[in-house]
Amino acid sequence: VRYYTPLVGIAALMLGIVPPLFVGDGANWIHRALIFLVISCPCALVISVPLSFFGGIGGASKCGILVKGGNYMEALAHAELVVFDKTGTLTVSSPKVAEVVSLDPDWTEDEVLKISACLEEHFPHPVARAVVKAAEQKNLAHEEEHAEVEYIVGHGIASKLRGQHLVIGSRHFVEEDEGVSCAFAQNQIEAIASKGHSVLYLAMGQKLIGLIGIEDPLRDESKYVIARLRQMGIPHIVMITGDGEKTAANVAARLGITEFYSQVLPDGKSAIVSRLGKEGRRVLMIGDGINDTPALSAASVGVSLSDGADLAKEVASVVLLGSDLTHLPLALELGRRTYARIKTNFRTTIGLNTAYLVGGLAGLIMPATGAVLHNATTLGVAWNAQRAKLPGDTSDYAPFLLEFAQ
């Protein structure tokens, strides 16, 4: 519009000045210049585009999808790569302890679980709660024997017990950061990971003493949503997780995902999303944890779930209020239909205004008639912009996205 309006003004001015210099009849050409101005005013374009976005955002809200701006509706329309965080997004974020393995004859499995729960009880993380709950279910009382604990975000927990350094967390944290060798337990680690379970590593005094397998069930709708995204023509679907490669491969295979990144640290997620974006792809990132917020910011459009971390919901440009992944393809569909409506209105406006202009320049349309036609076009595209983007009641549309799974 900032280019269109000055050009139209200059064209009308030239139309009223130049022809009379050569053919005369100045009053007639000034009259035609006024018709040109009336008809070429970009009201329909200026009004229909924001109304289309507002209509799309309103339709999304009826479906339980919060879109924080029109530019994000457009980003949803153009998304061509979807990146899923695994934990809490593809899974239900209600992990439980599947198995406990002792790697030291001086430590029983119950003792491994007990000391792990003693460390984990200080932090409100889903995995920490799972370990504490498992100890409670086995009636393992754990007194505060250790020193003050230190939580390293995205890595694990460190403390001291009986004068020795004590750590629990990811393999990266235990092996690379803390220098504890895990190689001797590779068979046990792979046995746990091959089941799709995450692995917690417990070490004391620079020695690995136990493993805990954490099972986090997949959301019922995860597989169906990924299949639906492929049906919608999304060519690239990627999973990112901090779990080991075996665990990640197991989960990816169950969901039909062929591209995944394992053992990714929080800052690594953002780096991956940024790199994918720099390759020229419009990236949609969906995650629900504090560790996901840099990646959500780096994506073309960041999506979070309503039961996710407050910071993730604040950073995300789209929030699925029902915490239901079936709303993700619905959000993409709404974005596409909104953008398609904008293009339809644009073509309609340009086509009709061009016809009106030709009629006005030929002297077939008078200023009053031009004004009526122009305003009728504006009202028409404005009405079209606000129509529901989905058939029927949009609030009832989301469940039908799972019809293909029946």
GROMACS .gro file of C-alpha atoms in nm:
model
  406
    1VAL     CA    1   0.000   0.000   0.000
    2ARG     CA    2   0.284   0.244   0.073
    3TYR     CA    3   0.392   0.208  -0.293
    4TYR     CA    4   0.047   0.166  -0.442
    5THR     CA    5  -0.108   0.486  -0.300
    6PRO     CA    6   0.159   0.734  -0.417
    7LEU     CA    7   0.167   0.568  -0.761
    8VAL     CA    8  -0.211   0.599  -0.793
    9GLY     CA    9  -0.195   0.966  -0.688
   10ILE     CA   10   0.077   1.043  -0.941
   11ALA     CA   11  -0.109   0.852  -1.216
   12ALA     CA   12  -0.432   1.045  -1.148
   13LEU     CA   13  -0.244   1.374  -1.152
   14MET     CA   14  -0.078   1.287  -1.483
   15LEU     CA   15  -0.413   1.175  -1.624
   16GLY     CA   16  -0.566   1.514  -1.548
   17ILE     CA   17  -0.271   1.717  -1.683
   18VAL     CA   18  -0.094   1.537  -1.971
   19PRO     CA   19  -0.382   1.438  -2.210
   20PRO     CA   20  -0.532   1.791  -2.215
   21LEU     CA   21  -0.197   1.927  -2.331
   22PHE     CA   22  -0.221   1.715  -2.646
   23VAL     CA   23  -0.591   1.653  -2.711
   24GLY     CA   24  -0.756   1.932  -2.514
   25ASP     CA   25  -1.089   1.887  -2.334
   26GLY     CA   26  -0.930   1.938  -1.990
   27ALA     CA   27  -1.257   1.919  -1.794
   28ASN     CA   28  -1.331   1.574  -1.934
   29TRP     CA   29  -0.986   1.439  -1.844
   30ILE     CA   30  -1.001   1.589  -1.494
   31HIS     CA   31  -1.338   1.416  -1.459
   32ARG     CA   32  -1.182   1.084  -1.563
   33ALA     CA   33  -0.889   1.141  -1.324
   34LEU     CA   34  -1.141   1.177  -1.039
   35ILE     CA   35  -1.310   0.851  -1.144
   36PHE     CA   36  -0.966   0.688  -1.150
   37LEU     CA   37  -0.897   0.809  -0.794
   38VAL     CA   38  -1.232   0.688  -0.662
   39ILE     CA   39  -1.205   0.342  -0.815
   40SER     CA   40  -0.835   0.280  -0.750
   41CYS     CA   41  -0.849   0.356  -0.376
   42PRO     CA   42  -0.708   0.040  -0.206
   43CYS     CA   43  -0.980   0.016   0.060
   44ALA     CA   44  -1.065  -0.345  -0.021
   45LEU     CA   45  -0.702  -0.456   0.010
   46VAL     CA   46  -0.635  -0.254   0.324
   47ILE     CA   47  -0.947  -0.385   0.498
   48SER     CA   48  -0.961  -0.746   0.379
   49VAL     CA   49  -0.607  -0.850   0.477
   50PRO     CA   50  -0.628  -0.767   0.851
   51LEU     CA   51  -0.987  -0.890   0.863
   52SER     CA   52  -0.875  -1.225   0.717
   53PHE     CA   53  -0.609  -1.255   0.986
   54PHE     CA   54  -0.854  -1.155   1.259
   55GLY     CA   55  -1.104  -1.407   1.126
   56GLY     CA   56  -0.837  -1.678   1.124
   57ILE     CA   57  -0.726  -1.595   1.477
   58GLY     CA   58  -1.089  -1.594   1.595
   59GLY     CA   59  -1.157  -1.928   1.428
   60ALA     CA   60  -0.844  -2.072   1.587
   61SER     CA   61  -0.950  -1.955   1.933
   62LYS     CA   62  -1.284  -2.138   1.893
   63CYS     CA   63  -1.084  -2.454   1.829
   64GLY     CA   64  -0.868  -2.405   2.139
   65ILE     CA   65  -0.569  -2.256   1.957
   66LEU     CA   66  -0.418  -1.925   2.070
   67VAL     CA   67  -0.239  -1.745   1.786
   68LYS     CA   68  -0.062  -1.430   1.903
   69GLY     CA   69  -0.064  -1.235   1.577
   70GLY     CA   70  -0.150  -1.228   1.209
   71ASN     CA   71   0.213  -1.279   1.108
   72TYR     CA   72   0.206  -1.614   1.287
   73MET     CA   73  -0.103  -1.720   1.093
   74GLU     CA   74   0.101  -1.656   0.779
   75ALA     CA   75   0.395  -1.850   0.925
   76LEU     CA   76   0.163  -2.145   0.994
   77ALA     CA   77   0.048  -2.132   0.634
   78HIS     CA   78   0.404  -2.153   0.501
   79ALA     CA   79   0.551  -2.404   0.752
   80GLU     CA   80   0.733  -2.679   0.564
   81LEU     CA   81   0.935  -2.845   0.842
   82VAL     CA   82   0.802  -2.945   1.185
   83VAL     CA   83   1.043  -3.007   1.473
   84PHE     CA   84   0.910  -3.196   1.776
   85ASP     CA   85   1.072  -3.203   2.116
   86LYS     CA   86   1.018  -3.555   2.248
   87THR     CA   87   0.967  -3.533   2.622
   88GLY     CA   88   0.637  -3.376   2.720
   89THR     CA   89   0.537  -3.312   2.359
   90LEU     CA   90   0.530  -3.649   2.185
   91THR     CA   91   0.508  -3.814   2.527
   92VAL     CA   92   0.250  -3.757   2.800
   93SER     CA   93   0.511  -3.615   3.041
   94SER     CA   94   0.411  -3.859   3.315
   95PRO     CA   95   0.724  -4.074   3.329
   96LYS     CA   96   0.766  -4.370   3.559
   97VAL     CA   97   1.057  -4.587   3.666
   98ALA     CA   98   1.062  -4.900   3.450
   99GLU     CA   99   1.370  -5.068   3.594
  100VAL     CA  100   1.666  -5.016   3.827
  101VAL     CA  101   2.007  -5.171   3.768
  102SER     CA  102   2.287  -5.189   4.024
  103LEU     CA  103   2.640  -5.191   3.881
  104ASP     CA  104   2.822  -5.227   4.213
  105PRO     CA  105   2.800  -5.532   4.443
  106ASP     CA  106   2.802  -5.299   4.744
  107TRP     CA  107   2.480  -5.136   4.625
  108THR     CA  108   2.145  -5.312   4.593
  109GLU     CA  109   1.885  -5.195   4.343
  110ASP     CA  110   1.677  -5.059   4.630
  111GLU     CA  111   1.973  -4.860   4.758
  112VAL     CA  112   2.035  -4.717   4.410
  113LEU     CA  113   1.670  -4.610   4.391
  114LYS     CA  114   1.668  -4.476   4.745
  115ILE     CA  115   1.970  -4.246   4.708
  116SER     CA  116   1.847  -4.135   4.367
  117ALA     CA  117   1.512  -4.037   4.517
  118CYS     CA  118   1.692  -3.857   4.799
  119LEU     CA  119   1.862  -3.635   4.539
  120GLU     CA  120   1.570  -3.596   4.302
  121GLU     CA  121   1.311  -3.498   4.563
  122HIS     CA  122   1.452  -3.145   4.569
  123PHE     CA  123   1.344  -3.064   4.213
  124PRO     CA  124   0.992  -3.050   4.059
  125HIS     CA  125   1.092  -3.215   3.731
  126PRO     CA  126   0.869  -3.494   3.591
  127VAL     CA  127   1.157  -3.744   3.587
  128ALA     CA  128   1.254  -3.644   3.941
  129ARG     CA  129   0.896  -3.698   4.057
  130ALA     CA  130   0.893  -4.040   3.890
  131VAL     CA  131   1.203  -4.151   4.082
  132VAL     CA  132   1.064  -4.022   4.413
  133LYS     CA  133   0.729  -4.192   4.349
  134ALA     CA  134   0.897  -4.524   4.269
  135ALA     CA  135   1.084  -4.511   4.601
  136GLU     CA  136   0.762  -4.430   4.786
  137GLN     CA  137   0.582  -4.724   4.623
  138LYS     CA  138   0.854  -4.955   4.753
  139ASN     CA  139   0.839  -4.791   5.098
  140LEU     CA  140   1.205  -4.688   5.076
  141ALA     CA  141   1.257  -4.422   5.339
  142HIS     CA  142   1.545  -4.194   5.247
  143GLU     CA  143   1.692  -3.962   5.507
  144GLU     CA  144   1.896  -3.653   5.420
  145GLU     CA  145   2.246  -3.801   5.428
  146HIS     CA  146   2.396  -3.601   5.145
  147ALA     CA  147   2.526  -3.246   5.141
  148GLU     CA  148   2.357  -2.953   4.969
  149VAL     CA  149   2.253  -3.040   4.615
  150GLU     CA  150   2.328  -2.846   4.298
  151TYR     CA  151   2.100  -2.866   3.996
  152ILE     CA  152   2.264  -2.820   3.656
  153VAL     CA  153   1.987  -2.734   3.406
  154GLY     CA  154   1.955  -2.990   3.129
  155HIS     CA  155   2.230  -3.209   3.280
  156GLY     CA  156   2.163  -3.344   3.628
  157ILE     CA  157   2.226  -3.309   4.001
  158ALA     CA  158   2.552  -3.301   4.199
  159SER     CA  159   2.608  -3.340   4.572
  160LYS     CA  160   2.830  -3.520   4.826
  161LEU     CA  161   2.763  -3.835   5.025
  162ARG     CA  162   2.994  -3.978   5.290
  163GLY     CA  163   3.266  -3.746   5.171
  164GLN     CA  164   3.243  -3.858   4.807
  165HIS     CA  165   3.119  -3.670   4.502
  166LEU     CA  166   2.771  -3.789   4.400
  167VAL     CA  167   2.601  -3.717   4.067
  168ILE     CA  168   2.287  -3.827   3.886
  169GLY     CA  169   2.175  -3.728   3.538
  170SER     CA  170   2.235  -3.780   3.170
  171ARG     CA  171   2.526  -3.974   3.025
  172HIS     CA  172   2.672  -3.653   2.883
  173PHE     CA  173   2.674  -3.501   3.231
  174VAL     CA  174   2.811  -3.805   3.412
  175GLU     CA  175   3.065  -3.919   3.154
  176GLU     CA  176   3.180  -3.605   2.973
  177ASP     CA  177   3.132  -3.334   3.234
  178GLU     CA  178   3.212  -3.538   3.545
  179GLY     CA  179   3.466  -3.778   3.389
  180VAL     CA  180   3.294  -4.100   3.502
  181SER     CA  181   3.341  -4.391   3.261
  182CYS     CA  182   3.021  -4.567   3.153
  183ALA     CA  183   3.174  -4.796   2.892
  184PHE     CA  184   3.181  -5.106   3.111
  185ALA     CA  185   2.801  -5.090   3.146
  186GLN     CA  186   2.730  -5.052   2.775
  187ASN     CA  187   2.536  -5.379   2.748
  188GLN     CA  188   2.303  -5.284   3.034
  189ILE     CA  189   2.261  -4.931   2.895
  190GLU     CA  190   2.168  -5.060   2.549
  191ALA     CA  191   1.927  -5.313   2.698
  192ILE     CA  192   1.736  -5.031   2.870
  193ALA     CA  193   1.755  -4.790   2.574
  194SER     CA  194   1.642  -5.052   2.320
  195LYS     CA  195   1.303  -5.056   2.496
  196GLY     CA  196   1.263  -4.685   2.430
  197HIS     CA  197   1.337  -4.595   2.791
  198SER     CA  198   1.549  -4.297   2.895
  199VAL     CA  199   1.848  -4.375   3.116
  200LEU     CA  200   1.948  -4.198   3.437
  201TYR     CA  201   2.308  -4.252   3.550
  202LEU     CA  202   2.407  -4.253   3.917
  203ALA     CA  203   2.775  -4.224   4.010
  204MET     CA  204   2.962  -4.181   4.337
  205GLY     CA  205   3.332  -4.125   4.384
  206GLN     CA  206   3.398  -4.120   4.006
  207LYS     CA  207   3.240  -4.464   3.971
  208LEU     CA  208   2.913  -4.552   3.798
  209ILE     CA  209   2.706  -4.745   4.053
  210GLY     CA  210   2.357  -4.762   3.903
  211LEU     CA  211   2.119  -4.707   3.613
  212ILE     CA  212   1.751  -4.617   3.620
  213GLY     CA  213   1.530  -4.679   3.316
  214ILE     CA  214   1.258  -4.415   3.279
  215GLU     CA  215   0.952  -4.492   3.070
  216ASP     CA  216   0.756  -4.195   2.936
  217PRO     CA  217   0.455  -4.325   2.740
  218LEU     CA  218   0.380  -4.171   2.401
  219ARG     CA  219   0.069  -3.959   2.365
  220ASP     CA  220  -0.214  -4.159   2.211
  221GLU     CA  221  -0.243  -3.909   1.927
  222SER     CA  222   0.129  -3.864   1.848
  223LYS     CA  223   0.151  -4.126   1.573
  224TYR     CA  224  -0.173  -4.012   1.414
  225VAL     CA  225  -0.073  -3.644   1.415
  226ILE     CA  226   0.257  -3.721   1.242
  227ALA     CA  227   0.072  -3.926   0.981
  228ARG     CA  228  -0.174  -3.638   0.936
  229LEU     CA  229   0.109  -3.388   0.885
  230ARG     CA  230   0.251  -3.609   0.612
  231GLN     CA  231  -0.095  -3.626   0.451
  232MET     CA  232  -0.101  -3.246   0.455
  233GLY     CA  233   0.221  -3.240   0.253
  234ILE     CA  234   0.470  -3.149   0.527
  235PRO     CA  235   0.787  -3.299   0.373
  236HIS     CA  236   1.015  -3.287   0.677
  237ILE     CA  237   0.934  -3.399   1.033
  238VAL     CA  238   1.217  -3.401   1.288
  239MET     CA  239   1.241  -3.514   1.651
  240ILE     CA  240   1.489  -3.369   1.900
  241THR     CA  241   1.568  -3.532   2.236
  242GLY     CA  242   1.829  -3.538   2.505
  243ASP     CA  243   1.802  -3.918   2.521
  244GLY     CA  244   2.066  -4.151   2.381
  245GLU     CA  245   2.060  -4.268   2.023
  246LYS     CA  246   1.911  -4.612   2.098
  247THR     CA  247   1.619  -4.462   2.292
  248ALA     CA  248   1.562  -4.194   2.028
  249ALA     CA  249   1.572  -4.450   1.745
  250ASN     CA  250   1.317  -4.669   1.922
  251VAL     CA  251   1.073  -4.381   1.976
  252ALA     CA  252   1.124  -4.244   1.623
  253ALA     CA  253   1.057  -4.585   1.468
  254ARG     CA  254   0.734  -4.624   1.664
  255LEU     CA  255   0.614  -4.283   1.543
  256GLY     CA  256   0.725  -4.317   1.182
  257ILE     CA  257   0.986  -4.041   1.210
  258THR     CA  258   1.296  -4.094   0.999
  259GLU     CA  259   1.501  -3.790   1.102
  260PHE     CA  260   1.595  -3.732   1.465
  261TYR     CA  261   1.869  -3.580   1.679
  262SER     CA  262   1.970  -3.750   2.005
  263GLN     CA  263   2.173  -3.645   2.310
  264VAL     CA  264   2.091  -3.281   2.236
  265LEU     CA  265   2.159  -3.026   2.509
  266PRO     CA  266   1.922  -2.727   2.558
  267ASP     CA  267   2.139  -2.486   2.358
  268GLY     CA  268   2.182  -2.755   2.092
  269LYS     CA  269   1.808  -2.752   2.017
  270SER     CA  270   1.823  -2.384   1.929
  271ALA     CA  271   2.132  -2.440   1.713
  272ILE     CA  272   1.958  -2.717   1.517
  273VAL     CA  273   1.643  -2.510   1.458
  274SER     CA  274   1.851  -2.209   1.351
  275ARG     CA  275   2.055  -2.421   1.111
  276LEU     CA  276   1.742  -2.570   0.955
  277GLY     CA  277   1.602  -2.219   0.912
  278LYS     CA  278   1.922  -2.094   0.750
  279GLU     CA  279   1.886  -2.372   0.493
  280GLY     CA  280   1.586  -2.181   0.361
  281ARG     CA  281   1.316  -2.384   0.535
  282ARG     CA  282   1.027  -2.231   0.728
  283VAL     CA  283   1.051  -2.417   1.059
  284LEU     CA  284   0.774  -2.484   1.309
  285MET     CA  285   0.909  -2.591   1.649
  286ILE     CA  286   0.681  -2.745   1.911
  287GLY     CA  287   0.797  -2.798   2.269
  288ASP     CA  288   0.672  -2.747   2.623
  289GLY     CA  289   0.972  -2.715   2.853
  290ILE     CA  290   1.193  -2.433   2.977
  291ASN     CA  291   1.481  -2.593   2.788
  292ASP     CA  292   1.280  -2.559   2.464
  293THR     CA  293   1.238  -2.181   2.482
  294PRO     CA  294   1.554  -2.087   2.283
  295ALA     CA  295   1.448  -2.323   2.006
  296LEU     CA  296   1.093  -2.186   2.009
  297SER     CA  297   1.236  -1.837   1.964
  298ALA     CA  298   1.464  -1.948   1.681
  299ALA     CA  299   1.183  -2.105   1.475
  300SER     CA  300   0.966  -1.927   1.219
  301VAL     CA  301   0.675  -2.016   1.445
  302GLY     CA  302   0.705  -2.162   1.796
  303VAL     CA  303   0.421  -2.376   1.934
  304SER     CA  304   0.368  -2.483   2.294
  305LEU     CA  305   0.106  -2.675   2.492
  306SER     CA  306  -0.109  -2.518   2.762
  307ASP     CA  307   0.024  -2.757   3.027
  308GLY     CA  308   0.383  -2.669   2.938
  309ALA     CA  309   0.621  -2.446   3.131
  310ASP     CA  310   0.508  -2.085   3.176
  311LEU     CA  311   0.818  -1.954   3.002
  312ALA     CA  312   0.760  -2.179   2.700
  313LYS     CA  313   0.400  -2.053   2.670
  314GLU     CA  314   0.523  -1.694   2.697
  315VAL     CA  315   0.785  -1.737   2.425
  316ALA     CA  316   0.571  -1.945   2.187
  317SER     CA  317   0.378  -1.762   1.916
  318VAL     CA  318   0.104  -2.030   1.916
  319VAL     CA  319  -0.035  -2.215   2.220
  320LEU     CA  320  -0.250  -2.528   2.193
  321LEU     CA  321  -0.491  -2.460   2.479
  322GLY     CA  322  -0.623  -2.814   2.504
  323SER     CA  323  -0.273  -2.964   2.528
  324ASP     CA  324  -0.383  -3.194   2.247
  325LEU     CA  325  -0.148  -3.251   1.954
  326THR     CA  326  -0.443  -3.298   1.716
  327HIS     CA  327  -0.475  -2.919   1.728
  328LEU     CA  328  -0.137  -2.881   1.554
  329PRO     CA  329  -0.251  -2.994   1.206
  330LEU     CA  330  -0.570  -2.796   1.267
  331ALA     CA  331  -0.362  -2.482   1.330
  332LEU     CA  332  -0.170  -2.543   1.008
  333GLU     CA  333  -0.494  -2.595   0.816
  334LEU     CA  334  -0.637  -2.270   0.953
  335GLY     CA  335  -0.319  -2.085   0.859
  336ARG     CA  336  -0.333  -2.222   0.504
  337ARG     CA  337  -0.700  -2.139   0.459
  338THR     CA  338  -0.654  -1.791   0.600
  339TYR     CA  339  -0.369  -1.719   0.360
  340ALA     CA  340  -0.566  -1.869   0.070
  341ARG     CA  341  -0.856  -1.637   0.157
  342ILE     CA  342  -0.620  -1.338   0.147
  343LYS     CA  343  -0.493  -1.437  -0.197
  344THR     CA  344  -0.849  -1.486  -0.324
  345ASN     CA  345  -0.952  -1.143  -0.199
  346PHE     CA  346  -0.642  -0.988  -0.352
  347ARG     CA  347  -0.707  -1.138  -0.694
  348THR     CA  348  -1.075  -1.047  -0.678
  349THR     CA  349  -1.002  -0.688  -0.579
  350ILE     CA  350  -0.735  -0.636  -0.846
  351GLY     CA  351  -0.951  -0.797  -1.115
  352LEU     CA  352  -1.266  -0.595  -1.041
  353ASN     CA  353  -1.082  -0.267  -0.986
  354THR     CA  354  -0.900  -0.314  -1.317
  355ALA     CA  355  -1.234  -0.364  -1.495
  356TYR     CA  356  -1.378  -0.058  -1.322
  357LEU     CA  357  -1.074   0.151  -1.417
  358VAL     CA  358  -1.102   0.052  -1.782
  359GLY     CA  359  -1.469   0.147  -1.776
  360GLY     CA  360  -1.393   0.477  -1.606
  361LEU     CA  361  -1.115   0.571  -1.847
  362ALA     CA  362  -1.342   0.483  -2.138
  363GLY     CA  363  -1.607   0.712  -1.998
  364LEU     CA  364  -1.853   0.426  -1.933
  365ILE     CA  365  -1.857   0.465  -1.554
  366MET     CA  366  -1.945   0.788  -1.374
  367PRO     CA  367  -1.788   0.889  -1.038
  368ALA     CA  368  -2.102   0.800  -0.839
  369THR     CA  369  -2.130   0.462  -1.010
  370GLY     CA  370  -1.759   0.402  -0.956
  371ALA     CA  371  -1.796   0.482  -0.586
  372VAL     CA  372  -2.086   0.237  -0.551
  373LEU     CA  373  -1.898  -0.041  -0.733
  374HIS     CA  374  -1.582   0.027  -0.535
  375ASN     CA  375  -1.763   0.015  -0.198
  376ALA     CA  376  -1.958  -0.294  -0.302
  377THR     CA  377  -1.628  -0.469  -0.377
  378THR     CA  378  -1.487  -0.358  -0.042
  379LEU     CA  379  -1.791  -0.491   0.147
  380GLY     CA  380  -1.779  -0.816  -0.049
  381VAL     CA  381  -1.415  -0.897   0.024
  382ALA     CA  382  -1.458  -0.783   0.385
  383TRP     CA  383  -1.745  -1.028   0.429
  384ASN     CA  384  -1.544  -1.304   0.260
  385ALA     CA  385  -1.247  -1.233   0.486
  386GLN     CA  386  -1.453  -1.289   0.800
  387ARG     CA  387  -1.628  -1.609   0.694
  388ALA     CA  388  -1.541  -1.922   0.887
  389LYS     CA  389  -1.224  -2.079   0.750
  390LEU     CA  390  -1.351  -2.430   0.823
  391PRO     CA  391  -1.685  -2.589   0.735
  392GLY     CA  392  -1.949  -2.598   1.006
  393ASP     CA  393  -1.885  -2.504   1.366
  394THR     CA  394  -1.508  -2.465   1.405
  395SER     CA  395  -1.526  -2.562   1.770
  396ASP     CA  396  -1.642  -2.909   1.664
  397TYR     CA  397  -1.393  -2.953   1.383
  398ALA     CA  398  -1.081  -3.067   1.570
  399PRO     CA  399  -1.200  -3.422   1.647
  400PHE     CA  400  -1.246  -3.493   1.277
  401LEU     CA  401  -0.871  -3.465   1.225
  402LEU     CA  402  -0.844  -3.815   1.367
  403GLU     CA  403  -1.093  -3.968   1.125
  404PHE     CA  404  -0.808  -4.109   0.915
  405ALA     CA  405  -0.696  -4.314   1.216
  406GLN     CA  406  -1.025  -4.500   1.242
   0.00000   0.00000   0.00000
